[in-house]
PDB file of C-alpha atoms in Angstrom:
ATOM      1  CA  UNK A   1      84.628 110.014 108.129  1.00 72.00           C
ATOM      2  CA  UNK A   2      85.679 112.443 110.377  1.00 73.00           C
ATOM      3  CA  UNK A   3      83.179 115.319 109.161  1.00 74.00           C
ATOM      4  CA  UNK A   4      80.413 112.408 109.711  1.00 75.00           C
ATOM      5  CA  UNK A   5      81.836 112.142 113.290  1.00 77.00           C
ATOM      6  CA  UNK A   6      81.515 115.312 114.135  1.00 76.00           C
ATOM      7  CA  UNK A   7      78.181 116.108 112.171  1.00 76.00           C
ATOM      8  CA  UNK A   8      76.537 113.130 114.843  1.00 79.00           C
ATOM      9  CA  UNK A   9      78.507 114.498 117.803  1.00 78.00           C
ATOM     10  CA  UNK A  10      81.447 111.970 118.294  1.00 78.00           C
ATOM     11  CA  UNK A  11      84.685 113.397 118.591  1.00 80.00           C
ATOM     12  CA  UNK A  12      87.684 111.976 116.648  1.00 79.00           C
ATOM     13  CA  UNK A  13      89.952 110.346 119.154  1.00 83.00           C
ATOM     14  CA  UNK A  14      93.402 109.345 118.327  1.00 84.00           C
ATOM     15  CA  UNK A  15      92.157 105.521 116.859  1.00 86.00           C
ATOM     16  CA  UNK A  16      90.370 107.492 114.624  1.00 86.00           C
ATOM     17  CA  UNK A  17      92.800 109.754 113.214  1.00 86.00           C
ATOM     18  CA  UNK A  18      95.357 107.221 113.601  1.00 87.00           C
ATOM     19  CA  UNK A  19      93.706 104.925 111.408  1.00 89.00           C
ATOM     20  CA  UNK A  20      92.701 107.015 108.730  1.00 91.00           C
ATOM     21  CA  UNK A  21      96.261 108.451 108.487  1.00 90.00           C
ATOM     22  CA  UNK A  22      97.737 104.863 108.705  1.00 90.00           C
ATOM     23  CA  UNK A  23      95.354 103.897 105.627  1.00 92.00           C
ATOM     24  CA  UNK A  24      96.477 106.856 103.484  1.00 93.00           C
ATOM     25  CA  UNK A  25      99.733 106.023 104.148  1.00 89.00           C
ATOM     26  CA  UNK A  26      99.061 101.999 102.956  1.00 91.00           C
ATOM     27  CA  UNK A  27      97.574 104.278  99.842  1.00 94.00           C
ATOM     28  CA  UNK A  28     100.406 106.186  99.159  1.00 92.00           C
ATOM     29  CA  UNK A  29      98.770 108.871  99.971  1.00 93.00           C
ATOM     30  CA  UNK A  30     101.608 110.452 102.015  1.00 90.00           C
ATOM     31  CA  UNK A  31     100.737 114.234 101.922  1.00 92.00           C
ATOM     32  CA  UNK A  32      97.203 113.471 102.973  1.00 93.00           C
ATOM     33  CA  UNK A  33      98.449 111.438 105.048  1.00 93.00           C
ATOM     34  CA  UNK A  34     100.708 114.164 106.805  1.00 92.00           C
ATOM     35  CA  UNK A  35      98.108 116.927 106.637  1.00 92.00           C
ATOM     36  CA  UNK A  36      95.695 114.993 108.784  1.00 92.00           C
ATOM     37  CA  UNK A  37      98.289 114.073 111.250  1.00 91.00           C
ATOM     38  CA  UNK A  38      98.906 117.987 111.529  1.00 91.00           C
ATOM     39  CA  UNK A  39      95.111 118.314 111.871  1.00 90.00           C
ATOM     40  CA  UNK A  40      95.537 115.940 114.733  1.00 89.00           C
ATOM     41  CA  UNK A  41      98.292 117.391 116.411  1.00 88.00           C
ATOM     42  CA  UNK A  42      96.488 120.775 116.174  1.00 89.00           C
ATOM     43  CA  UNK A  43      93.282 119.120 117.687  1.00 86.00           C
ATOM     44  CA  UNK A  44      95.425 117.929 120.404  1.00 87.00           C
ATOM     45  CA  UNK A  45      95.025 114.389 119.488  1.00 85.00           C
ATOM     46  CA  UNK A  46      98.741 113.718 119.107  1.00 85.00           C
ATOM     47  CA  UNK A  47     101.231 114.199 121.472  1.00 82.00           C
ATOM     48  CA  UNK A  48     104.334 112.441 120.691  1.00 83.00           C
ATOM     49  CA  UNK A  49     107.205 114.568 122.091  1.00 80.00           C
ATOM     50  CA  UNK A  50     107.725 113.911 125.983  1.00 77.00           C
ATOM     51  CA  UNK A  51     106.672 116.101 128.244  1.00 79.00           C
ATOM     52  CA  UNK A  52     110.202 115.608 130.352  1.00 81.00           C
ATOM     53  CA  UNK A  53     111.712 115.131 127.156  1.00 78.00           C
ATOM     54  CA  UNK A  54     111.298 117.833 124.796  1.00 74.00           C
ATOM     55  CA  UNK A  55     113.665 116.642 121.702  1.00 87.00           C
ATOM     56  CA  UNK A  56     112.142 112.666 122.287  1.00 90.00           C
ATOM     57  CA  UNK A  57     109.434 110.967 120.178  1.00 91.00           C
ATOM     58  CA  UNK A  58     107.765 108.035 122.032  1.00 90.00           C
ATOM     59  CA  UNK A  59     106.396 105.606 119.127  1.00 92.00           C
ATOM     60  CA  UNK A  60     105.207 103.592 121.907  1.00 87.00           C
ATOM     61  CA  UNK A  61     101.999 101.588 120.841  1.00 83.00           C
ATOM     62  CA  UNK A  62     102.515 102.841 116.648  1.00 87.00           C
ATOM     63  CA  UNK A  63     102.295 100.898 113.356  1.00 87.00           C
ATOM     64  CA  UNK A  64     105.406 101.487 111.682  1.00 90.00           C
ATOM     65  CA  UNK A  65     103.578 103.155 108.990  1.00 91.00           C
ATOM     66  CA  UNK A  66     102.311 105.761 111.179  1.00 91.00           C
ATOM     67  CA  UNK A  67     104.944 105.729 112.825  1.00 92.00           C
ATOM     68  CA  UNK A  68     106.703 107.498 109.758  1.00 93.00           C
ATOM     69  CA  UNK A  69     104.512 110.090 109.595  1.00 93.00           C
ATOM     70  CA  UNK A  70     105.485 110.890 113.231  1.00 92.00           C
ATOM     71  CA  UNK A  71     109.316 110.891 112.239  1.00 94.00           C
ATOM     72  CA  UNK A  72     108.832 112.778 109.506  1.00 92.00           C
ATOM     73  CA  UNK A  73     106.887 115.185 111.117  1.00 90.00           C
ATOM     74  CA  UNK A  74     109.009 115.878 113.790  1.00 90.00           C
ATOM     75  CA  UNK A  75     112.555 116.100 111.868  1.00 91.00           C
ATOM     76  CA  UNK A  76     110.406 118.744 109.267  1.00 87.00           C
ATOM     77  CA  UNK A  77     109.744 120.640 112.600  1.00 83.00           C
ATOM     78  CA  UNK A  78     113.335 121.544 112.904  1.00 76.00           C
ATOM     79  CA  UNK A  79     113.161 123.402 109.911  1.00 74.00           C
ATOM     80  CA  UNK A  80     109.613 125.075 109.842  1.00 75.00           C
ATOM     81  CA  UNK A  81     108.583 125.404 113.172  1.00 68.00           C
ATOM     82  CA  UNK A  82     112.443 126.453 114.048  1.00 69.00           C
ATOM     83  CA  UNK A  83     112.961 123.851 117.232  1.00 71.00           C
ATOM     84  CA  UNK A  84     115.719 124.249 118.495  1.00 77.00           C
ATOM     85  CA  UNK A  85     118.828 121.610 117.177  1.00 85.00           C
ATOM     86  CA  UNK A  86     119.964 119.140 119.782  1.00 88.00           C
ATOM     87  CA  UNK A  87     119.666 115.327 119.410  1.00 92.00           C
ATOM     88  CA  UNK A  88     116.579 113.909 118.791  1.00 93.00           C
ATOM     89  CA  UNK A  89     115.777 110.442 120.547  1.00 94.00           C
ATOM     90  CA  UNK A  90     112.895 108.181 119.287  1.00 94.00           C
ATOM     91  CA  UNK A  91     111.570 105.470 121.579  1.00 92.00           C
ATOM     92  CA  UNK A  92     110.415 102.348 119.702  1.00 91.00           C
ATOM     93  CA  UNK A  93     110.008 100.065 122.808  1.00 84.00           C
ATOM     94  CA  UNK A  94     112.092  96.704 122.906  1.00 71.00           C
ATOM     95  CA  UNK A  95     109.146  94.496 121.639  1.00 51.00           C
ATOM     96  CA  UNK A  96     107.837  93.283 124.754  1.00 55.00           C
ATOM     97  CA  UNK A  97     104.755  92.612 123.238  1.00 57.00           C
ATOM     98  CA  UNK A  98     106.273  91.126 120.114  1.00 55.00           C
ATOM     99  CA  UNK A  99     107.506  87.377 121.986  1.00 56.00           C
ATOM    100  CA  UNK A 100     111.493  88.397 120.128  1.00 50.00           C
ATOM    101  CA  UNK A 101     113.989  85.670 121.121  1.00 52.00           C
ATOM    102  CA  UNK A 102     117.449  87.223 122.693  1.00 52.00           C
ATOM    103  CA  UNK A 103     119.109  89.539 120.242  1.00 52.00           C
ATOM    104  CA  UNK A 104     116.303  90.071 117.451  1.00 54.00           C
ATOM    105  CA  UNK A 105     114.787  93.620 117.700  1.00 64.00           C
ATOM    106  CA  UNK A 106     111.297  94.607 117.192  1.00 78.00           C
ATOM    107  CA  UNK A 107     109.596  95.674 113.865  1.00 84.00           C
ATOM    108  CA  UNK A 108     109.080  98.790 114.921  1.00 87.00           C
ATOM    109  CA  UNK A 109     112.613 100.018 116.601  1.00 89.00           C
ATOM    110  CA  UNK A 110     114.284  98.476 112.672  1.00 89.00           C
ATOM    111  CA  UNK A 111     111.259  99.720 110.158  1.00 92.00           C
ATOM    112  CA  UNK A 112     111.603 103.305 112.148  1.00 94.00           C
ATOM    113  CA  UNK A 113     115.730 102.858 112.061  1.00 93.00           C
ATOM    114  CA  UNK A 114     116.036 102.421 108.511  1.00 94.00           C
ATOM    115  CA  UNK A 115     113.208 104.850 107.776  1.00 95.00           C
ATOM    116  CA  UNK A 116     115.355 107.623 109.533  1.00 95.00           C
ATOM    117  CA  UNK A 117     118.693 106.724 107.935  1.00 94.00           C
ATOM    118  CA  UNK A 118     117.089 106.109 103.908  1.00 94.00           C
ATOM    119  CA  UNK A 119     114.069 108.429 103.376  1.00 93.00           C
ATOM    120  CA  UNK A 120     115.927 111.946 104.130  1.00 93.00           C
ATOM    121  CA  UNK A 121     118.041 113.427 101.745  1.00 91.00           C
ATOM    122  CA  UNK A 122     121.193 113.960 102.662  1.00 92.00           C
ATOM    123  CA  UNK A 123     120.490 110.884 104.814  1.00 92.00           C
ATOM    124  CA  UNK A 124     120.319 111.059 108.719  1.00 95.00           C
ATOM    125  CA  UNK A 125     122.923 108.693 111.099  1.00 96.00           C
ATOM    126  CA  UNK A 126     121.575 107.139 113.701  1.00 96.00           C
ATOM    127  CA  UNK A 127     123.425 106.078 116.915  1.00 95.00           C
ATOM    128  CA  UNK A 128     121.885 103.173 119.252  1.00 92.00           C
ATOM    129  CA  UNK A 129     121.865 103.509 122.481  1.00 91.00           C
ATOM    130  CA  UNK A 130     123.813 101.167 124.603  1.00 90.00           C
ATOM    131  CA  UNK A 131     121.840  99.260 126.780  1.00 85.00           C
ATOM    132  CA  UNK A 132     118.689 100.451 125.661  1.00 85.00           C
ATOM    133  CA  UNK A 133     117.505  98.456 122.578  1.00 83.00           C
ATOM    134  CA  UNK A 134     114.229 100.434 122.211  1.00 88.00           C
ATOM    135  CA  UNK A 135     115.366 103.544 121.581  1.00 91.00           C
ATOM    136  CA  UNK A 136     118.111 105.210 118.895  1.00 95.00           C
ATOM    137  CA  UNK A 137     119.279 108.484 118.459  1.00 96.00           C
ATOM    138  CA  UNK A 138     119.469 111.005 115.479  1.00 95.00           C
ATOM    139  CA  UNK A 139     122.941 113.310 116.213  1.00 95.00           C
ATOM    140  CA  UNK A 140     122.377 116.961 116.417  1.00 93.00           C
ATOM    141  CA  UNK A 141     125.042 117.506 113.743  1.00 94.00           C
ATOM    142  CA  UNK A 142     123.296 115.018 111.226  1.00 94.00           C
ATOM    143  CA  UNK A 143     120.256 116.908 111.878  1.00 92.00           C
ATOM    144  CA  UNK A 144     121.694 119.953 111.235  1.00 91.00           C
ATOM    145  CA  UNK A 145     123.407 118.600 108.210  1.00 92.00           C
ATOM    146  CA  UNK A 146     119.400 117.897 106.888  1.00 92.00           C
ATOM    147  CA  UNK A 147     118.299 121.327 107.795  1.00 89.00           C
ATOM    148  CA  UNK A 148     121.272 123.049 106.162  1.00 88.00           C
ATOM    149  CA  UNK A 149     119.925 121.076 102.783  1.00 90.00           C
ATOM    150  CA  UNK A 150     116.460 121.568 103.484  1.00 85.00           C
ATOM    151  CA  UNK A 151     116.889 125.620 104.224  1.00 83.00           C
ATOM    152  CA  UNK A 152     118.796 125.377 100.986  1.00 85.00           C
ATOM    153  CA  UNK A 153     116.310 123.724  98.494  1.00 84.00           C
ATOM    154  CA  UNK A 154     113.463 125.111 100.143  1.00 79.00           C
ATOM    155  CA  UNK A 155     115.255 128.908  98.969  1.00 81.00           C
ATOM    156  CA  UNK A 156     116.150 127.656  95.240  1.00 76.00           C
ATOM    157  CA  UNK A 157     119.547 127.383  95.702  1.00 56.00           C
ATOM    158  CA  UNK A 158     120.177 123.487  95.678  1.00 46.00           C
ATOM    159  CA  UNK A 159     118.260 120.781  94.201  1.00 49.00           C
ATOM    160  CA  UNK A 160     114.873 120.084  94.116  1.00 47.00           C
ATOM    161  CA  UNK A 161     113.034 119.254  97.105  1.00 43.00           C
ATOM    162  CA  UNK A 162     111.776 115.935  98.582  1.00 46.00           C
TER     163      UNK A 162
END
């Protein structure tokens, strides 16, 4: 799809790319998936980190399958791209758009939640943040608990990877 695009002179936007990636992930086609997310990033497609905000995700406006592409993405970062550790806050939103009654929270601030604290191994904590029900926290010291592990299975000496 996207070589077609740019064989007729249309440039991938982000609905494009954002689709596609969303779709391999419905596949369970996860790597693929994460490669063409990088492809976007590197295209300039995807900007996710604020500007103002350097260690913040803004999932504004995702599915929450794409969506954990993003956070998975972002916490591998820490490791390859060597970011610098400090707490990393993703903004879900509060479900304005989602007509939530008073104390249910939107599908994507819980789907991305338990994403975080299930799919990483050891797992990540997450701390809400009070007052603010669209946006949670991953501690610095959790995430340097992950890239301690990471770091070591990635060198052979703990278990095998992800």
């Amino acid at each position: 799809v996207l070589a077609d695009m740019k064989t007729d002179g249309v440039a991938p936007n982000a609905v494009v790319y954002s689709s596609i990636v969303e779709t391999l992930c419905i596949a369970n086609r996860t790597a693929e998936a994460a490669v063409l997310y990088q492809k976007g990033i590197e295209s300039g497609v995807f900007k996710f980190f604020k500007e103002d905000e350097p260690c913040t995700l803004d999932l504004h406006g995702c599915t929450v399958e794409f969506s954990e592409v993003v956070i998975r993405h972002a916490i591998d970062e820490f490791v390859s791209a060597g970011r610098e550790l400090m707490d990393l806050t993703i903004i879900t939103g509060w479900g304005k758009n989602s007509n939530l009654k008073v104390g249910e929270e939107s599908r994507l601030h819980g789907n991305s939640r338990r994403f975080v604290e299930r799919a990483f191994d050891p797992p990540l904590a997450v701390r809400e943040v009070p007052g603010n029900v669209g946006r949670f926290v991953i501690p610095v010291d959790s995430l340097s608990r992950w890239c301690a592990a990471h770091q070591r299975r990635q060198s052979g000496h703990g278990q095998a990877a992800e």
